[in-house]
Short mmCIF file of C-alpha atoms in Angstrom, two decimals:
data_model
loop_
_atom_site.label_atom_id
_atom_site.label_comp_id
_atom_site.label_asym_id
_atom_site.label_seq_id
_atom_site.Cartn_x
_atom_site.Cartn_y
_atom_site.Cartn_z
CA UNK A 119 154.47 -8.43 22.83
CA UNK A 120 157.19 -11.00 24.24
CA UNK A 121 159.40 -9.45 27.09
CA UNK A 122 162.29 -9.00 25.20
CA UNK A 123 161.19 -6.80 22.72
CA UNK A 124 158.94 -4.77 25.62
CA UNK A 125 162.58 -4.36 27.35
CA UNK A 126 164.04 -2.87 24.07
CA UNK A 127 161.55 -0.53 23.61
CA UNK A 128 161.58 0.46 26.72
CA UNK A 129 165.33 1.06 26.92
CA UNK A 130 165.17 2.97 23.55
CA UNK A 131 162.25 5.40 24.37
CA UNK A 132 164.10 6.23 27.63
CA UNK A 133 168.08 6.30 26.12
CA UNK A 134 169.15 9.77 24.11
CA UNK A 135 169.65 9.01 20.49
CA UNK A 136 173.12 9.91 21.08
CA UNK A 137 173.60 6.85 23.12
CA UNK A 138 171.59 4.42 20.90
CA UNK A 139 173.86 4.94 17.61
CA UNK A 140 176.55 4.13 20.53
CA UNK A 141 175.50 1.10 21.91
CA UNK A 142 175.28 -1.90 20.09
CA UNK A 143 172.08 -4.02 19.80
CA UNK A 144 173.95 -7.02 21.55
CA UNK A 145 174.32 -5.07 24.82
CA UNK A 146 170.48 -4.06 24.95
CA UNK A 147 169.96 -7.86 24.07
CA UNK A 148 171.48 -8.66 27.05
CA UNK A 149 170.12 -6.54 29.55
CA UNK A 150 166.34 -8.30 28.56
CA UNK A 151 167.86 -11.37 28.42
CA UNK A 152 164.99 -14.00 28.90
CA UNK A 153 162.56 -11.17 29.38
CA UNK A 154 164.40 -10.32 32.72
CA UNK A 155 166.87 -7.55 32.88
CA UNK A 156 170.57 -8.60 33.97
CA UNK A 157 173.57 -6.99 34.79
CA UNK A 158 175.24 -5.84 31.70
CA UNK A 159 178.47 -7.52 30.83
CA UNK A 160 181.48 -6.68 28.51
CA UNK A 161 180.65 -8.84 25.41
CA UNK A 162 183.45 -10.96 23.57
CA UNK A 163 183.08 -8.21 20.28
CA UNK A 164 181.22 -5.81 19.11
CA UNK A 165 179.95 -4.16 15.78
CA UNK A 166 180.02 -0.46 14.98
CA UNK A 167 184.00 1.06 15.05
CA UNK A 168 186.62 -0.16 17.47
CA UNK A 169 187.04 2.13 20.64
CA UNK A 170 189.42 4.31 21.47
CA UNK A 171 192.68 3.34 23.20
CA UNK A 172 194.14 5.10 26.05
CA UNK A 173 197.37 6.59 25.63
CA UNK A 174 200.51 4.51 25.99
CA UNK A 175 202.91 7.04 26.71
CA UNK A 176 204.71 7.48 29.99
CA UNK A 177 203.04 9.44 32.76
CA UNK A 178 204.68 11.76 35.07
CA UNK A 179 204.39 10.50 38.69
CA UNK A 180 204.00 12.90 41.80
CA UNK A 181 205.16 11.94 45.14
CA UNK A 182 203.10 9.08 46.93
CA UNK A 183 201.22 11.22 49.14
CA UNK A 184 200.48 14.89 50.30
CA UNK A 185 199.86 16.96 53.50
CA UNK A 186 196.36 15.99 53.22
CA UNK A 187 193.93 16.31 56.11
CA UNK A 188 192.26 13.28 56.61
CA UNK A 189 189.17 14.75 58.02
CA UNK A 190 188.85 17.50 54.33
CA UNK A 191 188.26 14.32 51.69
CA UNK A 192 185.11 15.33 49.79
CA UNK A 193 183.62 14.34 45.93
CA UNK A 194 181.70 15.53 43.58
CA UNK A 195 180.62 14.73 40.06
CA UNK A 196 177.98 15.25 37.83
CA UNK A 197 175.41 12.92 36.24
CA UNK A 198 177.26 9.15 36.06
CA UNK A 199 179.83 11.35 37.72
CA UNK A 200 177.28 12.61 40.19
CA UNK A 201 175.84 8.89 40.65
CA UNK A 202 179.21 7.66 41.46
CA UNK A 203 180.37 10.57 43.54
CA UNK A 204 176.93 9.52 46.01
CA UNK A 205 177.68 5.93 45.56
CA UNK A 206 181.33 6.42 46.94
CA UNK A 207 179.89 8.63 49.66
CA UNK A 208 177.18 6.26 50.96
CA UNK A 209 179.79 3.12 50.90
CA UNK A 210 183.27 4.95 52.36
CA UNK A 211 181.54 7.60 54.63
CA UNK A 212 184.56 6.89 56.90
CA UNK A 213 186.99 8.47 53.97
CA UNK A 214 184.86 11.26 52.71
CA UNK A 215 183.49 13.68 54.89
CA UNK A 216 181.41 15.13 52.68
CA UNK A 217 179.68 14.83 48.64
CA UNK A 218 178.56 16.90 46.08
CA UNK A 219 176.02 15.66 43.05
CA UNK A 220 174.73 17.26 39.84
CA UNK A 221 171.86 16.02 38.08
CA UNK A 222 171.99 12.24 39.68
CA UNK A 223 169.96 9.85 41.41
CA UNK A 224 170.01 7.93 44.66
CA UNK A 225 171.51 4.99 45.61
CA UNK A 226 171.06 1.55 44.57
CA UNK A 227 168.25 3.16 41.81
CA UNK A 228 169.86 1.29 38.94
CA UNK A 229 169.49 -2.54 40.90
CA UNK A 230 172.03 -3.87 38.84
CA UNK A 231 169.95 -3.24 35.39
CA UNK A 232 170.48 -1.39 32.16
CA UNK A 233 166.68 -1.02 31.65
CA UNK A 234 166.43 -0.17 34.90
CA UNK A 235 168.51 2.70 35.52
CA UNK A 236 166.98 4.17 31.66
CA UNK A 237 163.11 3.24 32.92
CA UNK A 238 163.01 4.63 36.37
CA UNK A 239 166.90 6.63 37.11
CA UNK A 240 166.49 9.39 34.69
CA UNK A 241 163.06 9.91 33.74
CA UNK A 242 161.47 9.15 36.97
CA UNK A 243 157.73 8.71 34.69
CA UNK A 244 156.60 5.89 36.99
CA UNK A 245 155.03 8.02 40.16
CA UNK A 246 157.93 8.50 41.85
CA UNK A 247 161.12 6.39 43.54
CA UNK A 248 160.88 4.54 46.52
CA UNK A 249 163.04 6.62 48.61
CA UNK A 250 162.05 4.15 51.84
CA UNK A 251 163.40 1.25 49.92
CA UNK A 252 166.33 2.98 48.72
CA UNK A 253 167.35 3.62 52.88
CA UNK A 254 166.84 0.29 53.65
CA UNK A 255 168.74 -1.00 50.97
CA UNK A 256 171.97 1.21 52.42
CA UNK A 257 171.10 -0.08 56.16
CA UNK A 258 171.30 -3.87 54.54
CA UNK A 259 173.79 -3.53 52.35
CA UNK A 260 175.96 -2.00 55.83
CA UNK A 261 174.74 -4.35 58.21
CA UNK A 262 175.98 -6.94 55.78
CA UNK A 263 179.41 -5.34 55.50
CA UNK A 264 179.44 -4.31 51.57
CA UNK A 265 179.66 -0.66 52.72
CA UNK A 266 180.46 1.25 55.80
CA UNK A 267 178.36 2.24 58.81
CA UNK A 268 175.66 4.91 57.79
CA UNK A 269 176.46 6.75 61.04
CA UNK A 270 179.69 8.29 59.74
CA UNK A 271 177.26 10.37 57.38
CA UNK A 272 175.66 12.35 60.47
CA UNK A 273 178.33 15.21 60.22
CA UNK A 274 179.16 15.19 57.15
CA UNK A 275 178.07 18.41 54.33
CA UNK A 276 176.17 17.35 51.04
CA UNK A 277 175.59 19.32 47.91
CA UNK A 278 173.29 18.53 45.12
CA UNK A 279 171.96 20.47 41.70
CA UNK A 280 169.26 20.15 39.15
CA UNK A 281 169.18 22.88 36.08
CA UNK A 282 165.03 23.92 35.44
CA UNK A 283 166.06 22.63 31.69
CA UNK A 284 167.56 19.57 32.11
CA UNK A 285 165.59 17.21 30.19
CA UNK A 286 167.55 14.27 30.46
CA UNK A 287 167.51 13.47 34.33
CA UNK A 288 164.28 13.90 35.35
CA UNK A 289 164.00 16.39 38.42
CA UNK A 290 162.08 13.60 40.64
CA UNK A 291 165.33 11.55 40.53
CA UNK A 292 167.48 14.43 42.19
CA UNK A 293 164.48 14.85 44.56
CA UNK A 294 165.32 11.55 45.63
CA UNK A 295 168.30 11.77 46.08
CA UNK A 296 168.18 14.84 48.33
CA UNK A 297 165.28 13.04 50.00
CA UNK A 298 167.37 9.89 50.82
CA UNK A 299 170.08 11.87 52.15
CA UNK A 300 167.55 13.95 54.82
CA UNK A 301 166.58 10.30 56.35
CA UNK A 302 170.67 10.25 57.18
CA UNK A 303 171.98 13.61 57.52
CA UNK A 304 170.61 16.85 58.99
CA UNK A 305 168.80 19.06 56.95
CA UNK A 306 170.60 22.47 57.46
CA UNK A 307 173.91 19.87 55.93
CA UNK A 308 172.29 19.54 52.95
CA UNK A 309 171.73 22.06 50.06
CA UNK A 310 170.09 21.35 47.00
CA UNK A 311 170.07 24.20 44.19
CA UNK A 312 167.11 23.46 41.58
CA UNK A 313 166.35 27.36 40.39
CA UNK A 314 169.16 27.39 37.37
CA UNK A 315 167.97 27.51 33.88
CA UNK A 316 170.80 25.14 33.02
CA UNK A 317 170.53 22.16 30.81
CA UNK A 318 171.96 18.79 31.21
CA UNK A 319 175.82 19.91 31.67
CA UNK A 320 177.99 21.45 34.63
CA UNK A 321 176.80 24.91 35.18
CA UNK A 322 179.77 27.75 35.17
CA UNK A 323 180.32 31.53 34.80
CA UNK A 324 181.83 32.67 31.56
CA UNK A 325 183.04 29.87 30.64
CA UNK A 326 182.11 27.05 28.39
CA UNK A 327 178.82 26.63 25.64
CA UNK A 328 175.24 28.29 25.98
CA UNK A 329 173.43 27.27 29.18
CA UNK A 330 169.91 26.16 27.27
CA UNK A 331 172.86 23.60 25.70
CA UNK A 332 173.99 20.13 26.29
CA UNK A 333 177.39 19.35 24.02
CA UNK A 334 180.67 18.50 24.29
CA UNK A 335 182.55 19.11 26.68
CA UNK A 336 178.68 19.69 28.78
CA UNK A 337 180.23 22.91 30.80
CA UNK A 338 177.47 25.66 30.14
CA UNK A 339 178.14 29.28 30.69
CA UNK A 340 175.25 30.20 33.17
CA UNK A 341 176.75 32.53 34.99
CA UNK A 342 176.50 30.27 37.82
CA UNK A 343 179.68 29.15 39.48
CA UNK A 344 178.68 25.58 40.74
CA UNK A 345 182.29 24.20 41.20
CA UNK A 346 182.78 27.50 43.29
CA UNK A 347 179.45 27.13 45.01
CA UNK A 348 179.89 23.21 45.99
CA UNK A 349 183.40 23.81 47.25
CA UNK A 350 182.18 26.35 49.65
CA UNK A 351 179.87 24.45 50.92
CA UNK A 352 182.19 21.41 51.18
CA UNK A 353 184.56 23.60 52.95
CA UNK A 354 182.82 26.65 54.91
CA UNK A 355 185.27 29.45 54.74
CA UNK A 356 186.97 29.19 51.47
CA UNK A 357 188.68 32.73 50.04
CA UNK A 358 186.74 33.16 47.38
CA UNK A 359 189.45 34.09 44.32
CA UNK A 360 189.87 37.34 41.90
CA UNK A 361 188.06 37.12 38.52
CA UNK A 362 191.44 37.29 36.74
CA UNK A 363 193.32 34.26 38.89
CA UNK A 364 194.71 31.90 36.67
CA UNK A 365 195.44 28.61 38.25
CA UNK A 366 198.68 26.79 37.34
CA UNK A 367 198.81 25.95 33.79
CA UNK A 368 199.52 22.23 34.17
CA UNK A 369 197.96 19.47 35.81
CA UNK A 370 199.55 16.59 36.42
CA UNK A 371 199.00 13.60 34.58
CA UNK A 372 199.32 10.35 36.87
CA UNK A 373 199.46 6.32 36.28
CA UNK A 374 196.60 4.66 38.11
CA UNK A 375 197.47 1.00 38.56
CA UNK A 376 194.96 -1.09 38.03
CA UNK A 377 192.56 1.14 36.02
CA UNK A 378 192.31 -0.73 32.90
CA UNK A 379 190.74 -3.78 34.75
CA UNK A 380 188.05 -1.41 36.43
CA UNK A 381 187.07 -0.09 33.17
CA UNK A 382 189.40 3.42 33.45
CA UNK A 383 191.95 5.10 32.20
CA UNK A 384 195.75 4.61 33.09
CA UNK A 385 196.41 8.09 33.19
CA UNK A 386 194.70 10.19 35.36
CA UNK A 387 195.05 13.72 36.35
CA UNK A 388 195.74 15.60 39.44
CA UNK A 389 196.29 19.66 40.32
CA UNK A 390 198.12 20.27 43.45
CA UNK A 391 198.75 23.88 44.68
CA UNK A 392 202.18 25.32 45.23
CA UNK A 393 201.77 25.29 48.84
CA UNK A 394 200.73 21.27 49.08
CA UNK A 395 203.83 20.19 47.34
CA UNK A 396 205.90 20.58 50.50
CA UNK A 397 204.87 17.10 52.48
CA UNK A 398 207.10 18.51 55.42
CA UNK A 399 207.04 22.17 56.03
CA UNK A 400 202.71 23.04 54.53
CA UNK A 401 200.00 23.13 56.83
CA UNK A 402 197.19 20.04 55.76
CA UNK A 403 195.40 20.52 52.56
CA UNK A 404 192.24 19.56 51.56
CA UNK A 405 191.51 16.71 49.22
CA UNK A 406 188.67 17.08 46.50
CA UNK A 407 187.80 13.75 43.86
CA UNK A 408 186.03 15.42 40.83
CA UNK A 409 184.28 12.73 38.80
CA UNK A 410 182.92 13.76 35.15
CA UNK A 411 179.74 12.58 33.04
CA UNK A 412 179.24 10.15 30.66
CA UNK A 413 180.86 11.62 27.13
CA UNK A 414 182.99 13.91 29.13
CA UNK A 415 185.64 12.18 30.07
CA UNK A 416 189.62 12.71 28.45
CA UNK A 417 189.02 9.95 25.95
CA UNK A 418 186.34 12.22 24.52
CA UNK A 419 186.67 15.77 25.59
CA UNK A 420 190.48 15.57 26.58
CA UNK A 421 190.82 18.46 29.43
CA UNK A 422 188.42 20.40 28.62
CA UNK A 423 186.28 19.77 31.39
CA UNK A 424 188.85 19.82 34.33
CA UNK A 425 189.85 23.75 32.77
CA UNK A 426 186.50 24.83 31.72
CA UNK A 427 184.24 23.64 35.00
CA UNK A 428 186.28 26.16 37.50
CA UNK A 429 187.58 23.54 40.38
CA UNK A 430 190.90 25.01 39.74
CA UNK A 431 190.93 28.58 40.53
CA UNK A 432 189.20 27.71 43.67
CA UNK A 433 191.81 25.01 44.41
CA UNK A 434 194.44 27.40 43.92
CA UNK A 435 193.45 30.19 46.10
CA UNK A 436 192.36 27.17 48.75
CA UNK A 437 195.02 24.45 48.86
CA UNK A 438 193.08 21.64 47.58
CA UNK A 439 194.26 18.74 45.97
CA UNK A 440 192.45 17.98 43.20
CA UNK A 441 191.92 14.45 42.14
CA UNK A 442 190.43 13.59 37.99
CA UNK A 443 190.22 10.07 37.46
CA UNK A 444 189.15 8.96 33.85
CA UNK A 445 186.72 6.44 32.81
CA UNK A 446 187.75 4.52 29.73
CA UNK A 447 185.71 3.62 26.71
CA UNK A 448 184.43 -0.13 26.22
CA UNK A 449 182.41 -2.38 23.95
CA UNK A 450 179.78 -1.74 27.30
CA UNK A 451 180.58 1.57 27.99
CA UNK A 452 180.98 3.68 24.79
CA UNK A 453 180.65 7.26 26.24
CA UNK A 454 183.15 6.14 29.06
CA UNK A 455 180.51 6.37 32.04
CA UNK A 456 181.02 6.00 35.59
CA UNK A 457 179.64 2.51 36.68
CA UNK A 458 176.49 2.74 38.58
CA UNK A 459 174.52 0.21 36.52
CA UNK A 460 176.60 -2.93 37.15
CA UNK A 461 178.85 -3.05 33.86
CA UNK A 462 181.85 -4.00 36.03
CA UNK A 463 179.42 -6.58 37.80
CA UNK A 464 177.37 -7.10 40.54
CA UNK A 465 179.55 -5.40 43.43
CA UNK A 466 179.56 -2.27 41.35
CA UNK A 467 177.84 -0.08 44.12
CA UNK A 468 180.19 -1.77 47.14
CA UNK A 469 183.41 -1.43 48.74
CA UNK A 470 184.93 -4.39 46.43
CA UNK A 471 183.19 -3.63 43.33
CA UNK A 472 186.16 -2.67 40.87
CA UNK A 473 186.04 0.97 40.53
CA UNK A 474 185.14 1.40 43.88
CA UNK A 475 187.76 -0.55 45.51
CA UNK A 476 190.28 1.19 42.78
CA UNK A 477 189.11 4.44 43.50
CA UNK A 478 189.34 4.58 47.02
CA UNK A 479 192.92 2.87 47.35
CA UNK A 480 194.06 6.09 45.11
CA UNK A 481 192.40 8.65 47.72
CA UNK A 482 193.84 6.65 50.23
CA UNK A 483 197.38 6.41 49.08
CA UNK A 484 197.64 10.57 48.03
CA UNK A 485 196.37 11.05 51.57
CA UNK A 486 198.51 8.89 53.06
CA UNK A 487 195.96 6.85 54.70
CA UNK A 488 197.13 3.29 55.87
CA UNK A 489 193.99 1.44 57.20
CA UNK A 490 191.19 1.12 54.85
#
């Protein structure tokens, strides 16, 4: 069979259905491209319908920064969210302090490859990752300056989650990921919660679709509070709030300059508690950078994930800032993913790929943080 067609077929037993009436056959085409799999680029046109555009309208814009503790900056995410919440973690461990991941994979797993990340990221059918290679590849990749010094991850608090029913990231891949962070981090700062019946979504309690379920907006009603639970972990000694709390009824929707040429959205979304609104007179509040899944983002699922998951009642009750950037759709990126394949190109997984670098100027600039 010529390599090419091998590569196809092995993309399209490993990629959802959903995602191959999505993608077009020219992307796929070029990931095998001469039988070796490249770093998928944004092609000149596409077939199949036009995607959608982000919204033009003006966006209300908070003050520049908050009373944010510099030493409280943590992120989480879930699947491409949870990919690129790690990825962000392993290459700025000097800006967060800690990360939380949900149904994602370790570092560097994808190598800059379509096929790749589909053959060995999510269904993990090959014997296992190479965990040893992965750590190597972060010492490298620091010693040659593309991401910061692995020491800063010694103190820092991780938090990672696989549902017993997920059936599209393979449990091996989040057992790699907890494995590559024990050769960094201590093991009584890491927790890793893989007893859930939940499917492939962001587990919550009475809120959202059936837990066996993975749908629009992917927030299953487990009874299992994982926004709640990876907050407290994040940040021992949270007040954990009433059943009934409401949180503020609007968020606050933000221009990110820059986002379109990363791949995002212009308008992104933030929640700020009353009491972090006051830059001169509140104590320092935390900062948390929530990252969705592929599919899940505003373009597809508008808000319903930031109000559904449960980050905001928490938030409330805790003054945290919470930070929802939004990944735009794209000719190679239909279902608005996080990049931790190489679609923005090959830096993607460094401190100057584009959503990287755009991501952690934003965190930087609510906190107030001058030096990068």
């Amino acid at each position: 069979m010529p390599a090419k067609s091998l590569c196809i077929r092995t993309i399209c037993t490993k990629l959802p259905a959903v995602f191959l009436v999505a993608i077009p056959l020219s992307i796929l085409l070029s990931a095998c491209s001469d039988g070796v799999d490249k770093t998928v680029a944004t092609p000149a046109s596409t077939t199949g319908p036009a995607p959608q555009q982000a919204d033009t309208g003006p966006a209300t814009v908070p003050p520049a920064t908050f009373p944010i503790d510099p030493n409280r900056i943590t992120v989480s995410g879930i699947s491409a969210g949870g990919m690129m919440a790690h990825q962000l973690h392993i290459a700025y461990p000097d800006l967060f302090s800690g990360a939380a991941a949900i149904a994602a994979g370790p570092y560097g797993c994808a190598d800059g490859s379509l096929a790749t990340a589909m053959a060995r990221c999510m269904a993990d059918d090959a014997g296992g990752l190479p965990v040893a290679e992965f750590a190597e590849r972060i010492l490298s990749d620091a010693a040659a300056g593309r991401i910061g010094d692995p020491a800063d991850l010694t103190d820092d608090r991780v938090w990672l989650f696989h549902g017993t029913n997920d059936r599209l990231v393979a449990a091996g891949v989040n057992d790699a990921l907890a494995d590559l962070y024990a050769d960094f981090l201590p093991a009584g700062q890491i927790r890793y919660v893989n007893d859930i019946p939940a499917a492939h979504h962001f587990p919550a309690a009475g809120r959202g679709h059936g837990c066996d379920e993975s749908k629009p907006p992917f927030v299953g009603n487990c009874d299992y509070d994982a926004a709640g639970a990876l907050l407290q972990f994040l940040y021992p000694g949270l007040t954990t709030p009433p059943e009934t709390t409401d949180p503020e009824p609007a968020l606050r929707e933000v221009t990110l300059p820059g986002a379109a040429r990363a791949g995002l959205r212009e308008t992104a979304y933030l929640y700020v508690p009353p009491a972090c609104r006051d830059t001169v007179n509140t104590p320092a509040c935390g900062l948390h950078l929530v990252l969705h899944g592929c599919a899940q983002s505003s373009v597809q699922v508008d808000t319903a994930f930031i109000e559904q998951s449960g980050y905001l009642r928490w938030a409330g009750m805790n003054n945290l800032v919470l930070a929802f950037p939004q990944v735009d759709v794209g000719a190679a990126n239909p279902y608005a993913c996080w990049d931790w394949w190489g679609y923005t190109g090959a830096e993607y997984r460094w401190r100057d790929g584009a959503q990287m670098a755009l991501i952690a100027g934003w965190i930087r600039e609510l906190a107030g943080i001058t030096t990068p």
